[in-house]
């Protein structure tokens, strides 16, 4: 950066100066206890210097505001002693991520995918809300797009990112006072927020209007705002009017509602090392919870107790939020993919399909294990479990960079067809004929898996991964599946986290009311034999898979399944649960 001549200063060689970004100045204006030394100066930097091209110089223990901004500031703020520069320099380091703070990293990744050099990303978080006709607050869950850019999980906050100046601002509500403190405690302060995120600035929302006004003034007719949805425009516009209600935005300012979400989706689908660390932690807690269910399943009388054990195990690990509703389906309930009632007795049931994963610091896990309640398989249940295990093993082996996840999904169907044909459940054709007919969807109706991250069904090409095929195109199902209108949606890349969750189900409704009533499929299904398998319900096995540089890593490989799980149920392994 070139040197400039300050008012009243002789010209100096650049080597005599240390150049500090205004972000460094702002984030270093605290004493050892975290209190702001110069709150008035801090507020001015937030309100004015954020959007100017000014920069701050530090020389022999002095802070000097550059000429381009000095005219806007009272004289007493132009020069301020800060002690020795050595202490300053030790505090200033925004080039690393020692504490796992990734707001700037994520903001830059989104900007890269937007393919623009300037503009303002504006994104509100989730506000605090109460239920209709009630004073009870709705459980808070932060908008995942907002969290990705901020790392903040508190209500009533906003985030902005000035792409051209690489400035990320977190806007937080003013602190609680009076009765609010007595009832609800203190809201996070600016200092506390700065401790958990590496945004450039943290300021109260009362400064937002002045900031946006300065941004528009400096950017002029080129001002462009990127928002996720058009519904968020009013939230932004309320800060883009003067006190008299007149718009402050330039006439040619533009609001774009189409580019931000695809850019954020593309950035979110590849995880950073810090994100992977959080996902691993979620998987670790989920492992303990699944183990506790296996240890105590023989003592359970109702599906509700299974849910309770899993949830309590997670809460004991300080993970209070499930990534999705716990699915603890026993018997025929296991054939309902998203069965969450979890309220029926276990007596007389063969299997439990437990699909449950906890969330850790907003990042999800997603694991399914199916096991016999007694610790012993029936012949029918074992035969179906073996098919699903083979489906999963072979599909996981296919996960690597460049692989098309749709092809892996199709391979799972081929394995299912061959297995069901061998059991006599499918009939009247070769496995190739049966596969081409699409009849396997009667038993495996969902996609092989999905992306996972801040959402359990994370952003990306959700349709191509999550859903098995368009339900209206059963005849030409494979062609329909491959032409869902998404360009290369499922090519795997290093850093992606996906699930691999094949299943085989015996849904009375799907089989008797849909497929057996359609001659195209009925001829391939051995209807009398189905009665033998309805009691199995369904088998699903699911693991969380990280795509690595050369293959994959199973993040949930240590959660017992198959014979290892049965040994625990039968008491052949020492209990290590928290109970």
Coordinates of C-alpha atoms in Angstrom, one line a residue:
X1 CA 0.0 0.0 0.0
X2 CA 1.5 3.4 -1.0
X3 CA 2.2 6.0 1.7
X4 CA 0.2 9.3 1.8
X5 CA 1.1 12.6 3.3
X6 CA -0.9 13.4 6.4
X7 CA -2.0 17.0 7.3
X8 CA 0.8 18.8 9.0
X9 CA 3.2 16.0 8.5
X10 CA 6.4 15.9 6.5
X11 CA 6.6 13.2 3.9
X12 CA 7.9 9.9 5.3
X13 CA 9.4 6.8 3.7
X14 CA 6.9 4.0 3.7
X15 CA 9.3 1.9 5.7
X16 CA 8.8 4.3 8.7
X17 CA 5.1 3.3 8.9
X18 CA 3.1 0.3 9.9
X19 CA -0.1 0.0 7.9
X20 CA -3.1 -1.4 9.7
X21 CA -6.5 -2.3 8.3
X22 CA -9.3 -0.5 10.1
X23 CA -10.7 -4.0 11.0
X24 CA -7.5 -4.6 13.0
X25 CA -7.9 -1.3 14.7
X26 CA -11.5 -2.0 15.6
X27 CA -10.9 -5.5 16.9
X28 CA -7.9 -4.4 19.0
X29 CA -9.6 -1.6 20.9
X30 CA -10.1 -3.7 24.1
X31 CA -8.4 -3.9 27.4
X32 CA -7.4 -7.2 29.0
X33 CA -10.9 -7.7 30.4
X34 CA -12.5 -7.2 27.1
X35 CA -13.9 -3.7 27.7
X36 CA -13.7 -1.2 24.9
X37 CA -11.1 1.5 25.6
X38 CA -12.5 4.1 23.2
X39 CA -16.2 3.5 22.6
X40 CA -16.8 6.8 20.8
X41 CA -14.0 6.1 18.4
X42 CA -15.2 2.6 17.8
X43 CA -18.7 3.8 16.9
X44 CA -17.2 6.3 14.5
X45 CA -15.1 3.7 12.8
X46 CA -18.2 1.5 12.5
X47 CA -20.4 4.3 11.2
X48 CA -18.0 6.0 8.8
X49 CA -14.7 4.3 8.1
X50 CA -16.3 1.0 7.1
X51 CA -17.4 2.3 3.8
X52 CA -14.7 4.8 3.0
X53 CA -11.5 4.1 1.1
X54 CA -9.6 5.6 4.1
X55 CA -7.1 3.6 6.0
X56 CA -5.5 4.0 9.3
X57 CA -1.8 4.6 10.0
X58 CA 0.0 3.7 13.2
X59 CA 3.4 5.3 14.0
X60 CA 5.4 5.3 17.2
X61 CA 2.4 4.6 19.4
X62 CA 0.0 6.9 17.6
X63 CA -3.2 6.3 15.7
X64 CA -3.7 8.7 12.8
X65 CA -6.9 8.8 10.7
X66 CA -6.1 9.4 7.0
X67 CA -6.9 12.7 5.3
X68 CA -9.9 11.3 3.3
X69 CA -11.8 10.8 6.5
X70 CA -10.4 13.4 8.8
X71 CA -12.8 16.1 7.8
X72 CA -15.8 14.1 9.0
X73 CA -14.4 13.6 12.5
X74 CA -14.1 15.9 15.6
X75 CA -10.5 17.0 16.2
X76 CA -10.2 15.0 19.4
X77 CA -10.5 11.8 17.5
X78 CA -7.7 12.5 14.9
X79 CA -4.8 11.4 17.1
X80 CA -5.0 9.1 20.1
X81 CA -2.2 7.4 22.1
X82 CA -2.3 3.7 22.3
X83 CA 0.8 2.8 24.2
X84 CA 3.6 0.7 22.6
X85 CA 3.1 -0.7 19.1
X86 CA 4.5 -4.1 20.2
X87 CA 1.4 -4.8 22.2
X88 CA -0.7 -3.9 19.2
X89 CA 1.2 -6.1 16.8
X90 CA 0.8 -9.1 19.0
X91 CA -3.0 -8.7 19.0
X92 CA -3.3 -8.3 15.2
X93 CA -3.6 -11.5 13.3
X94 CA -6.6 -12.2 11.1
X95 CA -4.8 -14.6 8.8
X96 CA -5.4 -17.8 10.7
X97 CA -8.3 -19.8 12.1
X98 CA -6.9 -21.0 15.4
X99 CA -10.4 -20.9 17.1
X100 CA -12.3 -22.3 14.1
X101 CA -13.8 -19.0 13.2
X102 CA -14.7 -19.2 9.5
X103 CA -17.0 -16.2 8.7
X104 CA -14.5 -14.5 6.5
X105 CA -13.5 -17.7 4.8
X106 CA -17.1 -18.5 4.0
X107 CA -17.9 -15.0 2.9
X108 CA -15.0 -15.0 0.4
X109 CA -16.0 -18.5 -0.8
X110 CA -19.5 -17.2 -1.5
X111 CA -18.2 -14.1 -3.3
X112 CA -16.0 -16.2 -5.5
X113 CA -19.0 -18.2 -6.6
X114 CA -21.0 -15.1 -7.2
X115 CA -18.3 -14.1 -9.6
X116 CA -18.7 -10.4 -8.8
X117 CA -16.1 -7.9 -7.5
X118 CA -18.4 -5.6 -5.6
X119 CA -21.8 -5.5 -4.0
X120 CA -23.3 -6.0 -0.6
X121 CA -24.6 -9.3 0.6
X122 CA -27.3 -8.7 3.2
X123 CA -28.8 -11.5 5.2
X124 CA -31.0 -11.3 8.3
X125 CA -30.9 -14.1 10.9
X126 CA -34.0 -15.5 12.6
X127 CA -35.9 -13.1 14.8
X128 CA -37.2 -14.1 18.3
X129 CA -40.9 -15.0 18.0
X130 CA -43.7 -16.2 20.3
X131 CA -46.5 -18.6 19.4
X132 CA -49.7 -17.0 18.2
X133 CA -52.0 -16.1 21.2
X134 CA -49.2 -17.0 23.6
X135 CA -46.3 -15.4 25.5
X136 CA -44.2 -18.5 25.0
X137 CA -41.2 -18.2 22.7
X138 CA -40.9 -20.5 19.7
X139 CA -37.7 -22.6 20.1
X140 CA -35.0 -20.7 18.3
X141 CA -33.2 -22.2 15.3
X142 CA -30.8 -20.0 13.4
X143 CA -31.1 -19.6 9.6
X144 CA -28.4 -21.9 8.3
X145 CA -27.4 -19.5 5.5
X146 CA -26.9 -16.8 8.1
X147 CA -24.9 -19.0 10.4
X148 CA -22.6 -20.0 7.5
X149 CA -21.7 -16.4 7.0
X150 CA -21.5 -15.3 10.6
X151 CA -21.0 -18.2 13.1
X152 CA -23.6 -16.5 15.3
X153 CA -26.5 -18.5 16.7
X154 CA -28.5 -15.7 18.5
X155 CA -31.8 -14.2 17.5
X156 CA -32.4 -10.7 15.9
X157 CA -29.0 -10.4 14.3
X158 CA -28.1 -9.5 10.7
X159 CA -25.0 -9.9 8.6
X160 CA -23.6 -7.9 5.7
X161 CA -20.6 -8.5 3.5
X162 CA -19.1 -5.7 1.4
X163 CA -17.5 -7.8 -1.4
X164 CA -15.3 -5.0 -2.8
X165 CA -13.8 -4.1 0.6
X166 CA -13.9 -7.6 2.0
X167 CA -15.7 -6.4 5.2
X168 CA -18.0 -8.7 7.1
X169 CA -20.2 -6.9 9.6
X170 CA -22.4 -8.5 12.2
X171 CA -25.3 -6.4 13.4
X172 CA -26.6 -7.4 16.8
X173 CA -29.5 -6.1 18.9
X174 CA -28.8 -3.7 21.8
X175 CA -28.2 -5.4 25.2
X176 CA -31.1 -6.4 27.4
X177 CA -32.0 -4.0 30.3
X178 CA -34.3 -3.9 33.2
X179 CA -36.9 -6.7 33.5
X180 CA -35.6 -8.5 30.4
X181 CA -32.3 -9.1 32.2
X182 CA -34.1 -10.4 35.3
X183 CA -36.2 -12.8 33.3
X184 CA -33.9 -13.8 30.4
X185 CA -30.4 -12.8 31.4
X186 CA -28.0 -10.7 29.3
X187 CA -27.9 -10.9 25.6
X188 CA -24.4 -11.3 24.1
X189 CA -22.3 -8.2 23.9
X190 CA -20.2 -7.0 21.0
X191 CA -17.1 -8.3 22.8
X192 CA -18.6 -11.7 23.4
X193 CA -19.7 -11.9 19.7
X194 CA -16.2 -10.9 18.6
X195 CA -14.8 -13.8 20.7
X196 CA -16.8 -16.4 18.7
X197 CA -16.5 -15.1 15.2
X198 CA -13.9 -13.5 12.9
X199 CA -16.3 -11.0 11.3
X200 CA -14.6 -7.7 10.6
X201 CA -16.9 -5.6 12.8
X202 CA -19.6 -6.2 15.4
X203 CA -22.0 -3.3 15.9
X204 CA -25.5 -2.7 17.2
X205 CA -28.3 -2.6 14.7
X206 CA -28.9 1.1 15.5
X207 CA -25.8 1.9 13.4
X208 CA -27.0 -0.1 10.4
X209 CA -29.0 2.7 8.7
X210 CA -26.0 5.0 8.9
X211 CA -23.7 2.3 7.5
X212 CA -26.0 1.6 4.6
X213 CA -26.4 5.3 3.8
X214 CA -22.6 5.6 3.7
X215 CA -22.3 2.5 1.6
X216 CA -24.8 3.8 -1.0
X217 CA -23.2 7.3 -1.0
X218 CA -19.8 5.8 -1.7
X219 CA -21.0 3.2 -4.2
X220 CA -23.4 5.5 -6.0
X221 CA -25.5 4.2 -8.9
X222 CA -23.5 1.0 -8.9
X223 CA -24.8 -0.1 -5.5
X224 CA -26.1 -3.7 -5.7
X225 CA -27.6 -5.8 -2.9
X226 CA -27.6 -9.6 -2.9
X227 CA -30.4 -11.2 -0.9
X228 CA -31.5 -14.8 -0.5
X229 CA -35.2 -14.2 -1.1
X230 CA -37.4 -11.4 -2.2
X231 CA -39.2 -11.7 1.1
X232 CA -36.1 -10.3 2.8
X233 CA -36.2 -7.0 0.8
X234 CA -38.5 -5.2 3.3
X235 CA -36.0 -6.0 6.1
X236 CA -33.3 -4.3 4.1
X237 CA -35.4 -1.4 2.9
X238 CA -36.4 -0.3 6.4
X239 CA -32.8 0.6 6.9
X240 CA -32.6 2.4 3.5
X241 CA -34.8 5.4 4.3
X242 CA -34.1 8.7 6.1
X243 CA -36.0 9.7 9.2
X244 CA -38.5 11.5 7.0
X245 CA -39.2 8.3 5.1
X246 CA -37.4 9.2 1.9
X247 CA -35.3 6.5 0.1
X248 CA -31.6 6.9 0.5
X249 CA -30.7 4.3 -2.2
X250 CA -29.4 5.5 -5.5
X251 CA -31.9 5.4 -8.4
X252 CA -30.0 2.7 -10.2
X253 CA -29.4 0.5 -7.1
X254 CA -30.4 -3.1 -7.7
X255 CA -31.7 -5.9 -5.6
X256 CA -30.7 -9.4 -6.8
X257 CA -32.7 -12.3 -5.4
X258 CA -31.4 -15.1 -7.8
X259 CA -27.7 -15.4 -7.4
X260 CA -26.9 -15.5 -3.7
X261 CA -28.6 -18.8 -2.9
X262 CA -26.9 -20.9 -5.7
X263 CA -23.6 -19.3 -4.7
X264 CA -24.0 -20.1 -1.1
X265 CA -25.2 -23.7 -1.9
X266 CA -22.1 -24.2 -4.0
X267 CA -19.9 -23.0 -1.2
X268 CA -21.6 -24.9 1.5
X269 CA -21.5 -28.3 -0.2
X270 CA -17.7 -28.5 0.2
X271 CA -16.8 -28.5 3.9
X272 CA -13.8 -26.7 5.6
X273 CA -11.6 -28.4 8.1
X274 CA -13.5 -26.7 10.9
X275 CA -16.8 -27.8 9.6
X276 CA -15.6 -31.4 9.4
X277 CA -14.4 -31.1 13.0
X278 CA -17.9 -30.2 14.1
X279 CA -19.5 -32.9 12.0
X280 CA -17.1 -35.5 13.5
X281 CA -18.1 -34.3 17.0
X282 CA -21.8 -34.7 16.1
X283 CA -21.1 -38.2 14.9
X284 CA -19.2 -39.0 18.1
X285 CA -22.1 -38.0 20.3
X286 CA -24.5 -39.9 18.0
X287 CA -22.3 -43.0 18.4
X288 CA -22.7 -42.9 22.2
X289 CA -26.4 -42.5 21.9
X290 CA -26.8 -45.4 19.6
X291 CA -24.7 -47.5 21.9
X292 CA -26.8 -46.7 24.9
X293 CA -29.9 -47.8 22.9
X294 CA -28.3 -51.1 22.1
X295 CA -27.2 -51.6 25.8
X296 CA -30.7 -51.1 27.1
X297 CA -33.1 -52.2 24.2
X298 CA -34.0 -55.4 26.0
X299 CA -35.3 -53.4 28.9
X300 CA -37.5 -51.2 26.7
X301 CA -41.3 -51.9 26.4
X302 CA -42.2 -49.1 24.0
X303 CA -40.7 -47.1 21.1
X304 CA -40.9 -44.0 23.3
X305 CA -38.3 -45.4 25.6
X306 CA -35.9 -45.8 22.7
X307 CA -36.4 -42.2 21.8
X308 CA -35.9 -41.2 25.4
X309 CA -32.6 -43.1 25.8
X310 CA -31.2 -41.6 22.6
X311 CA -32.3 -38.0 23.4
X312 CA -31.1 -38.2 27.0
X313 CA -27.7 -39.5 25.9
X314 CA -27.2 -36.5 23.6
X315 CA -28.4 -34.0 26.2
X316 CA -25.9 -35.5 28.7
X317 CA -23.2 -34.6 26.1
X318 CA -24.5 -31.0 26.0
X319 CA -26.0 -31.6 22.6
X320 CA -29.6 -30.5 23.1
X321 CA -30.8 -30.5 19.5
X322 CA -31.5 -33.4 17.2
X323 CA -30.7 -32.9 13.6
X324 CA -34.2 -34.2 12.8
X325 CA -37.0 -36.0 14.5
X326 CA -35.9 -39.3 16.0
X327 CA -37.3 -42.3 14.0
X328 CA -37.7 -45.4 16.2
X329 CA -40.0 -47.6 14.2
X330 CA -40.6 -51.2 15.3
X331 CA -42.2 -54.0 13.3
X332 CA -44.3 -52.7 10.4
X333 CA -43.7 -49.1 11.5
X334 CA -40.2 -49.5 10.1
X335 CA -41.7 -49.5 6.6
X336 CA -42.7 -45.8 7.1
X337 CA -39.6 -43.8 6.1
X338 CA -40.1 -40.9 8.4
X339 CA -42.0 -42.5 11.3
X340 CA -41.8 -40.2 14.3
X341 CA -44.8 -41.2 16.4
X342 CA -42.6 -43.5 18.5
X343 CA -45.4 -44.5 20.8
X344 CA -46.2 -48.2 20.2
X345 CA -45.3 -51.3 22.3
X346 CA -42.4 -53.5 21.3
X347 CA -44.0 -56.7 22.3
X348 CA -44.3 -59.2 19.4
X349 CA -42.1 -57.0 17.1
X350 CA -39.0 -58.4 15.3
X351 CA -36.9 -55.3 14.4
X352 CA -36.3 -51.7 15.3
X353 CA -35.2 -49.2 12.7
X354 CA -33.5 -46.5 14.6
X355 CA -32.7 -43.4 12.4
X356 CA -31.3 -40.7 14.7
X357 CA -28.5 -38.2 14.7
X358 CA -27.7 -35.3 16.9
X359 CA -26.6 -31.7 15.9
X360 CA -23.5 -30.2 17.3
X361 CA -23.0 -26.4 17.0
X362 CA -25.5 -26.4 14.1
X363 CA -23.8 -29.2 12.2
X364 CA -25.7 -32.5 11.7
X365 CA -25.1 -36.2 11.9
X366 CA -27.5 -38.8 10.4
X367 CA -27.2 -42.5 11.2
X368 CA -29.6 -45.5 10.9
X369 CA -29.2 -48.9 12.4
X370 CA -31.7 -51.8 12.2
X371 CA -31.5 -54.6 14.7
X372 CA -33.7 -57.4 16.2
X373 CA -35.0 -56.4 19.6
X374 CA -34.2 -59.9 21.0
X375 CA -30.7 -59.9 19.7
X376 CA -31.5 -62.8 17.3
X377 CA -32.5 -62.7 13.7
X378 CA -35.5 -64.4 12.2
X379 CA -34.6 -66.1 8.9
X380 CA -36.7 -63.5 6.9
X381 CA -35.2 -60.5 8.7
X382 CA -31.6 -61.8 8.3
X383 CA -32.1 -62.3 4.6
X384 CA -33.3 -58.8 4.1
X385 CA -30.7 -57.3 6.3
X386 CA -28.0 -59.1 4.3
X387 CA -29.3 -57.6 1.1
X388 CA -29.2 -54.1 2.5
X389 CA -25.8 -54.6 4.0
X390 CA -24.5 -55.7 0.6
X391 CA -26.1 -52.7 -1.0
X392 CA -24.4 -50.3 1.4
X393 CA -21.0 -52.0 1.4
X394 CA -20.8 -51.9 -2.4
X395 CA -22.1 -48.4 -2.7
X396 CA -19.7 -47.0 -0.1
X397 CA -16.8 -48.6 -2.0
X398 CA -17.8 -46.6 -5.1
X399 CA -17.6 -43.2 -3.3
X400 CA -14.6 -41.2 -4.6
X401 CA -13.9 -37.9 -6.3
X402 CA -15.5 -37.6 -9.7
X403 CA -18.0 -40.4 -9.1
X404 CA -21.6 -39.7 -10.2
X405 CA -23.8 -40.3 -7.1
X406 CA -26.7 -41.2 -9.4
X407 CA -24.8 -44.1 -10.8
X408 CA -24.1 -45.3 -7.2
X409 CA -27.8 -45.0 -6.5
X410 CA -28.6 -47.2 -9.5
X411 CA -26.1 -49.8 -8.4
X412 CA -27.9 -50.1 -5.1
X413 CA -31.1 -50.9 -7.1
X414 CA -29.2 -53.6 -9.0
X415 CA -28.1 -55.3 -5.8
X416 CA -31.6 -55.1 -4.4
X417 CA -33.1 -56.7 -7.5
X418 CA -30.7 -59.5 -7.5
X419 CA -31.2 -60.2 -3.8
X420 CA -35.0 -60.0 -3.9
X421 CA -35.0 -62.3 -7.0
X422 CA -32.9 -64.9 -5.2
X423 CA -35.4 -64.9 -2.3
X424 CA -38.3 -65.3 -4.7
X425 CA -39.9 -62.0 -3.8
X426 CA -39.4 -60.8 -7.3
X427 CA -40.1 -63.2 -10.2
X428 CA -40.9 -63.8 -13.9
X429 CA -37.8 -62.2 -15.4
X430 CA -34.1 -61.8 -15.4
X431 CA -32.6 -59.4 -13.0
X432 CA -31.9 -57.1 -16.0
X433 CA -35.6 -57.1 -17.0
X434 CA -36.7 -56.5 -13.4
X435 CA -34.2 -53.7 -12.9
X436 CA -35.3 -52.0 -16.2
X437 CA -39.0 -52.3 -15.2
X438 CA -38.4 -50.1 -12.1
X439 CA -40.2 -52.6 -9.8
X440 CA -37.4 -52.4 -7.2
X441 CA -38.7 -48.9 -6.3
X442 CA -41.7 -50.7 -4.6
X443 CA -39.2 -51.9 -2.1
X444 CA -36.5 -49.2 -2.2
X445 CA -38.6 -46.0 -2.7
X446 CA -36.1 -43.3 -1.7
X447 CA -32.7 -42.0 -2.9
X448 CA -29.5 -43.5 -1.7
X449 CA -28.6 -40.5 0.4
X450 CA -28.1 -36.8 0.5
X451 CA -25.6 -34.1 1.3
X452 CA -25.1 -33.4 5.0
X453 CA -23.9 -30.3 6.9
X454 CA -25.7 -27.4 8.5
X455 CA -28.9 -29.1 7.4
X456 CA -29.3 -32.9 7.7
X457 CA -30.6 -32.8 4.1
X458 CA -28.1 -30.2 3.2
X459 CA -28.0 -27.8 0.3
X460 CA -26.8 -28.8 -3.2
X461 CA -28.6 -31.0 -5.8
X462 CA -31.1 -32.2 -3.2
X463 CA -33.5 -33.7 -5.7
X464 CA -30.9 -35.8 -7.5
X465 CA -29.6 -37.3 -4.3
X466 CA -32.6 -37.3 -1.9
X467 CA -35.4 -38.6 -4.1
X468 CA -35.4 -41.9 -5.8
X469 CA -37.1 -40.8 -9.0
X470 CA -40.2 -38.9 -10.1
X471 CA -43.2 -40.8 -8.9
X472 CA -45.1 -40.1 -12.1
X473 CA -42.6 -41.8 -14.4
X474 CA -42.4 -45.3 -13.1
X475 CA -42.1 -47.0 -16.5
X476 CA -39.2 -45.1 -17.8
X477 CA -37.9 -44.5 -14.3
X478 CA -34.1 -44.5 -15.0
X479 CA -34.3 -42.1 -17.9
X480 CA -36.5 -39.8 -15.8
X481 CA -34.0 -40.0 -12.9
X482 CA -31.1 -38.9 -15.1
X483 CA -33.0 -36.0 -16.7
X484 CA -34.1 -34.0 -13.7
X485 CA -32.9 -30.8 -15.2
X486 CA -29.7 -30.4 -13.1
X487 CA -26.3 -30.2 -14.8
X488 CA -23.8 -32.5 -13.3
X489 CA -25.5 -32.3 -9.9
X490 CA -24.0 -35.4 -8.3
X491 CA -20.4 -35.5 -9.2
X492 CA -18.6 -36.0 -5.9
X493 CA -15.8 -33.7 -4.8
X494 CA -13.3 -33.9 -1.9
X495 CA -14.7 -32.2 1.2
X496 CA -18.3 -33.2 0.5
X497 CA -20.2 -35.1 3.2
X498 CA -22.9 -37.5 2.0
X499 CA -25.0 -40.2 3.5
X500 CA -25.3 -43.7 2.1
X501 CA -28.5 -45.2 3.3
X502 CA -30.0 -48.0 1.2
X503 CA -33.1 -49.8 2.5
X504 CA -35.6 -52.5 1.7
X505 CA -39.2 -52.1 3.0
X506 CA -42.4 -54.0 3.0
X507 CA -45.0 -51.3 3.0
X508 CA -48.5 -52.8 2.9
X509 CA -49.9 -49.6 1.4
X510 CA -47.3 -49.2 -1.3
X511 CA -47.3 -52.9 -2.3
X512 CA -51.1 -53.6 -2.1
X513 CA -52.6 -50.3 -3.0
X514 CA -50.1 -49.2 -5.7
X515 CA -47.8 -51.8 -7.2
X516 CA -49.9 -54.9 -7.0
X517 CA -52.8 -53.0 -8.6
X518 CA -50.7 -52.1 -11.6
X519 CA -50.3 -54.9 -14.1
X520 CA -46.9 -53.6 -15.2
X521 CA -45.5 -54.4 -11.8
X522 CA -47.8 -57.0 -10.3
X523 CA -46.5 -59.7 -12.6
X524 CA -43.0 -59.3 -11.1
X525 CA -44.0 -59.4 -7.4
X526 CA -44.7 -62.7 -5.6
X527 CA -47.7 -61.5 -3.7
X528 CA -48.4 -64.6 -1.6
X529 CA -44.8 -64.5 -0.3
X530 CA -45.2 -60.9 1.0
X531 CA -47.1 -62.1 4.0
X532 CA -44.0 -63.8 5.3
X533 CA -42.1 -60.5 5.2
X534 CA -44.5 -57.9 6.3
X535 CA -43.5 -58.5 9.9
X536 CA -39.9 -57.5 9.0
X537 CA -41.2 -54.0 8.3
X538 CA -38.1 -52.5 6.8
X539 CA -34.4 -52.5 7.0
X540 CA -32.3 -49.4 6.5
X541 CA -28.5 -48.9 7.2
X542 CA -27.1 -45.4 7.0
X543 CA -23.6 -44.0 7.5
X544 CA -22.1 -40.5 7.0
X545 CA -19.4 -40.5 4.3
X546 CA -16.7 -37.9 3.7
X547 CA -15.3 -37.7 0.2
X548 CA -11.5 -37.6 0.4
X549 CA -8.8 -36.8 -2.1
X550 CA -8.5 -40.5 -3.2
X551 CA -11.7 -42.2 -1.9
X552 CA -13.8 -41.8 1.2
X553 CA -13.9 -42.0 5.0
X554 CA -16.8 -43.4 6.9
X555 CA -17.3 -40.9 9.7
X556 CA -19.7 -43.3 11.6
X557 CA -17.9 -46.6 11.1
X558 CA -17.6 -47.1 14.8
X559 CA -21.3 -47.2 15.4
X560 CA -22.0 -51.0 15.7
X561 CA -24.2 -52.7 13.1
X562 CA -24.8 -56.3 12.1
X563 CA -23.4 -58.9 14.4
X564 CA -21.4 -56.4 16.5
X565 CA -24.7 -54.7 17.4
X566 CA -26.3 -58.1 18.3
X567 CA -23.4 -59.0 20.6
X568 CA -24.2 -55.8 22.6
X569 CA -27.9 -56.5 22.7
X570 CA -27.2 -60.1 24.0
X571 CA -24.9 -58.7 26.7
X572 CA -21.8 -60.3 25.3
X573 CA -20.0 -56.9 25.4
X574 CA -19.3 -54.8 28.5
X575 CA -21.7 -51.8 28.9
X576 CA -20.0 -48.5 28.5
X577 CA -23.0 -46.2 28.5
X578 CA -23.5 -43.2 30.7
X579 CA -26.5 -44.8 32.6

